XYZ file of C-alpha atoms in Angstrom:
564
model
C 209.821 7.786 239.778
C 206.357 6.549 238.823
C 204.979 6.808 235.319
C 201.932 7.951 237.555
C 204.053 10.788 238.654
C 204.252 12.437 234.632
C 202.724 15.290 233.831
C 199.193 14.352 232.102
C 199.927 15.349 228.339
C 203.542 13.772 228.596
C 201.740 10.287 229.883
C 198.987 10.658 226.727
C 202.477 10.703 224.342
C 203.439 7.753 226.136
C 200.405 5.980 225.799
C 199.931 6.716 222.511
C 203.000 4.882 221.390
C 200.794 1.269 222.444
C 199.566 -1.266 220.033
C 194.960 -0.799 220.516
C 195.617 -3.910 222.464
C 198.309 -2.991 225.002
C 196.221 -0.013 225.641
C 192.871 -1.369 226.614
C 195.085 -4.007 229.175
C 196.619 -0.796 230.415
C 192.675 0.960 231.071
C 191.858 -2.737 232.126
C 194.857 -3.300 235.327
C 195.831 0.842 236.545
C 193.355 2.720 238.008
C 195.131 6.212 237.485
C 195.899 5.416 234.020
C 192.203 4.893 233.782
C 191.453 8.032 235.173
C 194.425 9.802 232.323
C 192.860 7.743 229.855
C 189.163 8.721 230.370
C 189.335 12.375 231.011
C 191.982 12.759 227.275
C 189.557 9.577 226.110
C 188.830 11.124 222.509
C 191.877 13.197 221.482
C 193.966 8.923 222.828
C 191.814 7.080 220.665
C 191.069 9.854 217.920
C 195.603 9.136 217.762
C 194.606 5.336 218.170
C 191.892 4.577 214.802
C 195.738 4.881 212.970
C 196.638 1.666 214.011
C 193.309 -0.371 212.898
C 192.446 2.625 210.248
C 193.780 4.328 207.338
C 193.553 7.632 208.388
C 194.977 10.709 208.924
C 195.018 12.685 212.174
C 193.530 15.882 210.695
C 190.201 14.312 209.135
C 187.387 14.690 211.915
C 185.132 12.433 213.114
C 182.436 13.319 210.638
C 185.625 13.476 207.297
C 186.076 9.926 207.972
C 182.561 8.418 207.778
C 181.890 10.065 205.182
C 185.417 9.239 202.727
C 184.234 5.603 204.058
C 180.300 4.959 203.592
C 181.404 1.033 203.385
C 181.926 1.499 206.919
C 178.690 1.016 208.481
C 179.832 3.903 210.414
C 176.786 5.719 211.074
C 176.345 4.301 214.460
C 179.585 5.564 215.353
C 178.877 8.203 217.592
C 183.257 9.019 219.303
C 186.510 7.655 218.144
C 186.672 5.328 221.094
C 183.795 4.032 219.347
C 185.070 3.678 215.617
C 188.616 2.285 216.952
C 186.716 -0.480 218.474
C 184.703 -1.233 215.990
C 187.617 -1.492 213.779
C 189.372 -3.409 216.029
C 186.404 -6.106 215.491
C 186.866 -6.090 212.174
C 190.239 -6.682 211.876
C 189.660 -9.662 214.636
C 187.518 -11.326 211.768
C 190.380 -11.118 209.102
C 192.381 -12.911 210.890
C 190.007 -16.068 212.436
C 188.587 -14.409 215.833
C 185.693 -13.348 215.138
C 182.599 -13.877 213.327
C 182.874 -13.171 209.156
C 180.510 -15.448 206.405
C 180.649 -16.238 203.686
C 177.812 -14.865 200.298
C 176.899 -15.503 196.963
C 176.194 -12.521 194.468
C 174.295 -13.475 191.246
C 173.566 -10.779 189.753
C 177.070 -10.913 188.154
C 176.328 -13.957 186.472
C 177.651 -17.162 185.938
C 179.908 -17.276 183.784
C 182.281 -14.635 185.275
C 186.085 -13.907 184.517
C 187.002 -10.837 185.719
C 186.031 -8.545 188.827
C 186.894 -5.121 190.421
C 184.667 -4.369 193.254
C 185.131 -0.203 194.455
C 183.884 -1.084 197.780
C 183.276 2.982 198.693
C 181.162 3.333 195.960
C 179.504 0.022 196.022
C 179.783 -1.688 192.640
C 181.424 -4.786 191.793
C 181.984 -4.566 188.374
C 182.835 -8.014 186.347
C 183.222 -9.986 182.656
C 181.790 -12.892 181.022
C 183.964 -15.875 179.527
C 181.269 -15.182 176.769
C 181.704 -11.631 176.628
C 180.396 -8.707 177.667
C 181.601 -6.290 181.021
C 178.597 -6.106 184.062
C 178.396 -3.488 187.005
C 176.521 -3.670 189.958
C 175.536 -3.455 193.196
C 177.658 -4.988 196.228
C 174.809 -4.635 198.425
C 171.424 -4.884 196.405
C 170.386 -8.432 194.987
C 169.834 -8.607 191.679
C 170.738 -5.411 190.426
C 172.494 -4.370 187.337
C 173.409 -0.646 187.360
C 175.536 -1.132 183.741
C 176.906 -3.423 181.380
C 178.236 -3.490 177.587
C 176.812 -6.251 175.752
C 178.655 -8.774 173.626
C 177.865 -6.900 170.996
C 180.241 -4.760 171.187
C 182.801 -6.746 173.284
C 182.511 -9.879 170.524
C 180.617 -13.961 171.171
C 183.321 -16.236 173.685
C 185.577 -13.378 174.372
C 187.224 -12.203 177.472
C 188.418 -9.231 178.959
C 191.103 -8.115 181.735
C 189.986 -5.660 183.277
C 191.146 -2.540 185.665
C 190.397 -0.216 187.898
C 191.271 2.263 189.546
C 190.098 6.415 190.649
C 187.044 6.019 188.483
C 188.635 5.125 185.297
C 187.970 1.514 183.568
C 190.300 -0.138 181.700
C 189.646 -2.953 179.555
C 191.419 -5.140 176.260
C 188.581 -5.128 173.506
C 189.405 -9.016 171.977
C 186.821 -7.368 169.060
C 189.230 -4.550 168.041
C 192.652 -6.681 167.551
C 195.466 -5.017 170.291
C 193.120 -2.336 171.150
C 193.293 -1.256 174.695
C 189.741 1.070 175.793
C 190.135 3.588 178.923
C 186.325 4.690 179.662
C 185.094 6.856 182.775
C 182.680 6.720 185.727
C 179.721 9.267 184.409
C 179.644 10.964 187.734
C 183.286 11.861 187.605
C 183.031 13.653 183.936
C 182.385 17.338 185.350
C 183.599 19.847 182.725
C 186.223 17.033 181.538
C 185.576 15.928 178.566
C 187.023 12.574 176.625
C 190.323 12.016 174.843
C 190.528 9.870 171.137
C 187.388 8.056 171.673
C 185.643 6.767 168.151
C 182.329 6.574 166.556
C 182.188 2.425 167.663
C 183.254 3.908 171.675
C 180.007 6.500 171.202
C 177.318 4.386 170.456
C 177.949 1.592 172.710
C 177.741 4.341 174.991
C 174.900 5.318 174.475
C 173.310 2.330 174.173
C 174.391 1.024 177.332
C 172.950 4.192 178.907
C 169.470 3.543 177.014
C 169.451 0.050 178.337
C 170.120 1.222 182.262
C 167.526 4.536 181.738
C 166.444 4.335 185.774
C 162.796 6.826 186.520
C 165.089 8.891 188.419
C 167.839 9.755 185.707
C 170.682 8.564 187.895
C 173.615 7.172 186.736
C 174.907 5.873 189.428
C 177.137 2.953 188.138
C 177.299 4.259 185.074
C 180.823 4.460 182.703
C 181.269 6.841 179.650
C 184.027 6.615 177.435
C 187.011 8.553 177.656
C 190.083 6.652 175.461
C 190.928 5.068 172.486
C 194.517 3.490 173.300
C 196.663 1.964 170.628
C 200.428 0.781 170.876
C 200.362 0.399 166.799
C 200.539 3.753 166.881
C 203.822 4.606 168.438
C 205.380 1.896 166.757
C 203.098 0.081 163.928
C 206.038 -3.072 163.442
C 205.760 -5.012 166.634
C 204.509 -7.868 167.726
C 200.901 -7.729 169.697
C 201.391 -6.663 172.845
C 200.234 -9.835 175.533
C 199.800 -7.834 179.065
C 198.500 -4.342 180.439
C 197.925 -2.463 183.861
C 196.811 0.952 185.335
C 197.380 2.317 188.460
C 196.025 5.672 188.188
C 197.157 8.090 185.983
C 199.194 5.730 184.351
C 198.731 2.957 182.047
C 201.003 0.436 180.283
C 200.768 -2.340 177.632
C 204.183 -4.913 177.178
C 204.971 -6.809 174.592
C 207.214 -9.461 174.150
C 209.536 -6.100 173.402
C 208.799 -3.429 174.609
C 206.437 -1.507 176.917
C 203.393 1.310 176.357
C 202.952 3.845 179.181
C 200.021 6.315 178.526
C 199.304 9.107 180.787
C 195.485 8.750 181.445
C 194.683 12.838 182.797
C 196.178 13.978 179.220
C 195.612 10.311 177.055
C 198.754 10.666 175.554
C 202.238 8.563 175.650
C 204.078 9.463 178.275
C 207.254 6.989 177.221
C 208.546 3.747 176.477
C 211.244 0.867 177.399
C 212.963 -1.882 175.533
C 211.998 -4.756 178.075
C 213.173 -7.577 175.134
C 216.290 -8.388 173.008
C 214.486 -8.853 169.604
C 217.205 -11.705 168.098
C 216.342 -13.732 171.826
C 214.004 -16.489 171.960
C 210.438 -15.034 172.852
C 209.562 -14.534 176.364
C 206.609 -15.207 177.862
C 205.300 -11.681 180.367
C 202.928 -12.109 183.208
C 202.449 -10.160 184.695
C 203.025 -6.178 185.119
C 203.069 -3.569 187.691
C 203.981 -0.181 188.510
C 204.374 1.983 191.941
C 205.180 6.002 192.023
C 208.868 4.835 190.715
C 209.354 1.700 189.279
C 208.439 -0.688 186.164
C 207.967 -4.477 187.202
C 208.389 -6.821 184.926
C 206.872 -10.835 185.460
C 208.879 -13.053 182.838
C 209.374 -16.432 183.081
C 211.811 -17.137 185.580
C 213.268 -13.700 186.727
C 211.219 -10.748 187.588
C 213.012 -7.259 186.461
C 212.205 -3.794 187.575
C 212.912 -0.825 185.430
C 213.174 3.062 186.549
C 209.928 4.505 185.218
C 210.715 6.432 181.943
C 207.583 9.118 182.654
C 208.596 10.431 186.158
C 210.921 13.413 185.733
C 213.333 13.515 188.569
C 213.648 10.380 188.437
C 217.558 9.475 190.244
C 219.100 6.681 191.942
C 221.453 9.265 194.152
C 224.195 8.264 192.171
C 222.920 9.115 189.101
C 223.811 5.703 187.805
C 220.288 5.064 186.615
C 218.148 6.769 183.909
C 214.105 6.978 183.352
C 214.286 3.050 181.773
C 216.780 1.120 183.083
C 217.027 -2.163 184.384
C 217.419 -1.461 188.271
C 216.611 -5.200 189.659
C 216.274 -8.317 188.947
C 214.962 -11.386 190.819
C 215.426 -15.247 189.432
C 213.714 -17.725 190.708
C 216.371 -20.554 190.466
C 218.693 -18.299 192.879
C 219.291 -18.899 196.468
C 219.885 -14.960 196.641
C 216.228 -15.007 197.350
C 216.066 -17.539 200.061
C 216.435 -15.251 203.234
C 216.472 -16.312 206.953
C 212.783 -16.277 207.564
C 211.018 -19.301 205.497
C 206.892 -20.027 205.650
C 205.500 -23.249 205.416
C 201.935 -23.465 206.178
C 200.561 -26.384 207.281
C 197.771 -27.721 205.421
C 193.498 -27.537 207.438
C 190.787 -30.142 207.733
C 188.026 -29.499 205.648
C 185.252 -28.813 207.307
C 181.666 -31.148 206.733
C 178.602 -29.690 206.006
C 177.452 -30.210 209.772
C 180.943 -27.664 210.330
C 180.194 -25.389 207.823
C 176.413 -25.108 209.024
C 178.228 -24.408 212.286
C 180.411 -22.275 212.112
C 180.431 -18.425 212.713
C 183.635 -17.520 210.668
C 184.912 -18.003 207.345
C 187.929 -17.785 208.055
C 190.243 -19.338 210.450
C 193.971 -19.120 211.311
C 195.981 -20.934 209.667
C 199.038 -22.609 212.033
C 202.837 -21.673 210.213
C 206.363 -23.744 209.982
C 209.290 -22.092 210.335
C 211.597 -24.089 208.843
C 215.805 -22.874 207.604
C 215.774 -25.927 205.173
C 215.284 -24.915 201.719
C 215.024 -26.848 198.060
C 215.850 -25.052 195.922
C 213.502 -25.092 191.959
C 213.680 -23.551 188.828
C 209.551 -21.360 189.244
C 208.118 -19.191 186.517
C 206.877 -15.813 188.331
C 203.863 -14.967 187.758
C 202.040 -11.903 189.748
C 203.790 -9.141 191.761
C 202.379 -6.448 193.952
C 203.472 -3.314 194.712
C 203.481 -0.532 197.535
C 203.088 2.759 195.453
C 206.350 4.502 197.302
C 208.305 0.686 196.698
C 208.029 0.177 199.795
C 207.500 -3.382 200.049
C 207.387 -5.501 196.825
C 205.389 -9.120 196.780
C 205.877 -11.440 194.109
C 204.349 -14.688 193.733
C 205.409 -17.674 191.533
C 203.701 -20.914 190.346
C 204.044 -22.603 192.564
C 202.722 -21.182 195.224
C 205.029 -19.497 196.573
C 205.263 -15.538 197.655
C 208.504 -13.384 198.096
C 207.814 -10.670 200.449
C 210.603 -7.800 199.913
C 210.224 -5.083 202.553
C 212.771 -1.825 202.363
C 212.677 -2.709 198.544
C 214.380 0.707 197.092
C 217.402 0.131 199.301
C 217.524 -3.508 197.971
C 217.337 -1.853 194.601
C 220.064 0.031 195.207
C 222.231 -2.366 196.214
C 222.729 -1.434 199.753
C 220.633 -4.681 201.480
C 220.974 -7.690 200.007
C 217.922 -9.179 198.605
C 218.200 -12.394 201.477
C 218.663 -10.086 204.336
C 214.958 -8.259 203.463
C 213.036 -11.137 202.688
C 210.751 -13.321 203.696
C 209.334 -16.139 201.823
C 206.117 -18.078 202.317
C 205.029 -21.216 200.866
C 200.857 -21.271 200.450
C 201.518 -24.468 198.109
C 199.973 -27.198 199.815
C 200.237 -30.483 197.541
C 201.811 -31.672 193.705
C 197.794 -30.914 192.097
C 198.403 -27.899 194.017
C 199.254 -24.006 191.778
C 199.380 -20.670 191.339
C 195.650 -18.591 190.587
C 195.439 -15.290 192.071
C 196.602 -12.767 194.326
C 195.769 -9.335 195.450
C 197.401 -6.975 197.622
C 195.472 -4.079 200.145
C 198.102 -2.367 200.896
C 196.232 -0.007 203.106
C 195.394 -2.308 205.126
C 198.773 -4.309 205.053
C 196.368 -6.984 203.623
C 197.518 -9.897 200.699
C 195.110 -12.536 199.470
C 196.513 -15.319 197.940
C 194.700 -18.526 196.137
C 195.795 -21.013 194.925
C 194.136 -24.312 192.954
C 193.595 -25.807 196.165
C 193.305 -23.152 199.129
C 192.778 -19.154 199.682
C 194.867 -17.367 202.376
C 195.356 -13.897 203.851
C 198.575 -12.710 204.921
C 198.467 -9.253 207.258
C 201.705 -7.441 207.721
C 202.047 -6.310 211.380
C 204.628 -3.078 211.148
C 205.789 -1.225 213.901
C 206.894 2.136 214.735
C 211.077 2.849 215.677
C 212.373 6.055 216.091
C 215.917 3.696 215.704
C 215.149 2.863 212.258
C 215.697 6.682 211.026
C 218.956 7.075 211.983
C 221.182 4.921 208.612
C 223.205 3.024 211.263
C 220.657 0.974 213.042
C 219.445 -0.254 209.214
C 220.977 -3.433 209.427
C 219.491 -4.626 213.005
C 216.796 -4.841 211.168
C 216.440 -5.626 207.902
C 212.121 -6.495 207.393
C 211.574 -2.487 207.659
C 209.737 0.345 205.919
C 210.830 3.418 206.372
C 210.933 4.201 209.855
C 209.082 0.888 210.607
C 209.786 -3.063 210.950
C 208.124 -6.128 210.203
C 206.536 -7.671 213.372
C 204.816 -10.512 212.716
C 203.424 -12.086 209.813
C 199.272 -13.643 210.662
C 197.498 -15.490 208.453
C 194.235 -16.565 207.951
C 192.408 -18.890 205.365
C 189.172 -18.440 203.879
C 186.643 -21.455 205.010
C 184.764 -22.629 201.802
C 182.035 -24.902 201.391
C 182.928 -28.333 201.631
C 183.293 -29.467 198.094
C 184.806 -25.919 196.938
C 188.319 -27.211 197.167
C 187.655 -28.681 193.748
C 186.925 -26.061 191.582
C 189.408 -23.760 192.991
C 191.637 -24.675 189.809
C 188.888 -22.219 187.781
C 189.009 -19.578 190.065
C 189.341 -16.493 187.437
C 189.610 -13.703 189.808
C 190.636 -12.257 193.709
C 190.429 -8.782 195.797
C 190.542 -8.080 198.932
C 189.361 -4.918 200.095
C 188.207 -3.182 203.816
C 185.653 -5.691 204.808
C 185.545 -7.943 201.982
C 186.765 -11.210 200.574
C 186.092 -11.038 196.059
C 186.909 -14.404 194.708
C 185.589 -16.533 191.688
C 185.362 -20.267 191.762
C 182.348 -23.073 190.699
C 179.312 -23.436 193.629
C 178.937 -26.894 194.146
C 175.279 -28.509 192.965
C 173.806 -27.632 197.208
C 175.450 -24.474 197.795
C 172.719 -22.031 197.743
C 172.436 -18.030 196.807
C 170.923 -15.208 199.249
C 167.214 -16.697 198.425
C 167.948 -19.630 199.064
C 168.234 -20.874 195.798
C 170.429 -23.295 194.284
C 172.252 -22.802 190.786
C 171.049 -24.541 187.655
C 174.095 -24.157 185.377
C 177.210 -27.360 186.408
C 179.408 -25.458 183.894
C 182.994 -25.879 184.173
C 182.797 -22.400 183.010
C 180.541 -21.721 185.674
C 182.253 -19.270 187.642
C 179.945 -17.285 190.567
C 180.678 -13.807 192.458
C 181.273 -14.644 196.600
C 182.591 -12.538 199.007
C 183.489 -13.465 202.573
C 182.252 -10.624 205.038
C 183.935 -8.980 207.247
C 181.265 -8.831 210.219
C 183.488 -7.484 213.479
C 179.948 -6.801 215.160
C 180.395 -9.009 218.261
C 183.672 -8.988 220.720
C 184.934 -12.826 220.048
C 186.940 -14.946 222.039
C 190.898 -14.973 221.612
C 192.917 -18.291 221.824
C 196.360 -18.193 221.467
C 197.802 -16.248 218.449
C 200.404 -18.416 215.568
C 202.003 -16.002 213.386
C 205.548 -15.767 212.141
C 207.270 -13.285 214.349
C 210.010 -11.363 212.987
């Protein structure tokens, strides 16, 4: 029976199961399929856009365009054109398409932390010498709003978190307290919670300093809350780390983690994470999912059930909110699964080669190994999907561990070693981890060490078999009804001596269309106006972005990737 003899509506459903690449190949080589595709083009491409972008099948093209102003979709007239544009953007991310390095000078030259809201066109940064700036993504030299050093303290370093229009940061000038500010255009009828006179005065001063002729408050923030862990436990030690994932803010000392709901601005729970009689341990990173709370603590990663989410249980009801449900140690062989990958080192390009290059991302060859060297290392960062289906942890030595189907792992239904991929980013004895960013909507992980910046693209494939628990063990590298098909790895191409200053990298963020990072530029580097930096300071960290252009068809070399 010929495939073409099927009713068109069934044939269309079959075609929708193909990847975008396979679909286009069918369109190019089979006249019969081409006729069916051409007759149902808009419907099919509307479905296929879900493979290359986070879109809903119910969204209209106009709704998608309005929801993604940062993607420059004004010239997109139909779903086919959108699908092509997003596919080309994906090519740029893996080194098969054009990309370029751009320097952003509006943020200054002593950047400590940065957060980017690409849809709103905002870059939020804190500085090594104090202060917070909000600048425009696309307009050079434009500062939209700021909190100055008089409020935050001279030579202070504020860690910042940003989500859903809320900006959270520690204020070094106000010991062991945290502030939450909200975008001015998000206030509407809402009123802030407990704030004090100093916040109000700082807000009024910032508004006057950044008054515009048209009265625009774009990029402006207003105080929303002042959070003090001592109001919950006056006798506890100072907090060492904090994390904000809307709508939850959490801060942790060596003994207790404190949770707040940002909408109601009230405490929502605590977890005892340390023994007060044990020797002090250093909390290095916190993470939140809808279900779990993650803590990086020395050589171990601890996972707890959140205390602030009602109705959580583990089927067998062995655990309750606040209980520890999982622990991963870096000196245990259990986390070395059957997939252990090392990234090959790429040759440093000369300035002449960089000048001719149209790609600021290039594919990295991989080495699959079954021989592992066990070593004790410190967990320094962890990220999780909101549903905890995938967890990514990194050690100080630059080892990245990707755990799939984490909920089943935490329940003990799958062994950790059968659900983990270990990717070794480390590239030499002088190399160490610096930063990680996880764009879970596009399944991309950016990791920086003191020598390189790598981007891992996780490619998942749907399988109805995986909906049946009987087949669970056949593909342990799974996420719901999908399995991990392959991992593509690319690396940012930076100026010839940039790797020497990557050790000073203070922040990294991956967004839909850009890879954002900070490093100290060489004297020969130039900004978007062609001006060289004047400051040769070890902390003269400038914001750069690798922009994925995805605007023309490029060649597609033989893929080198890890197939799972």
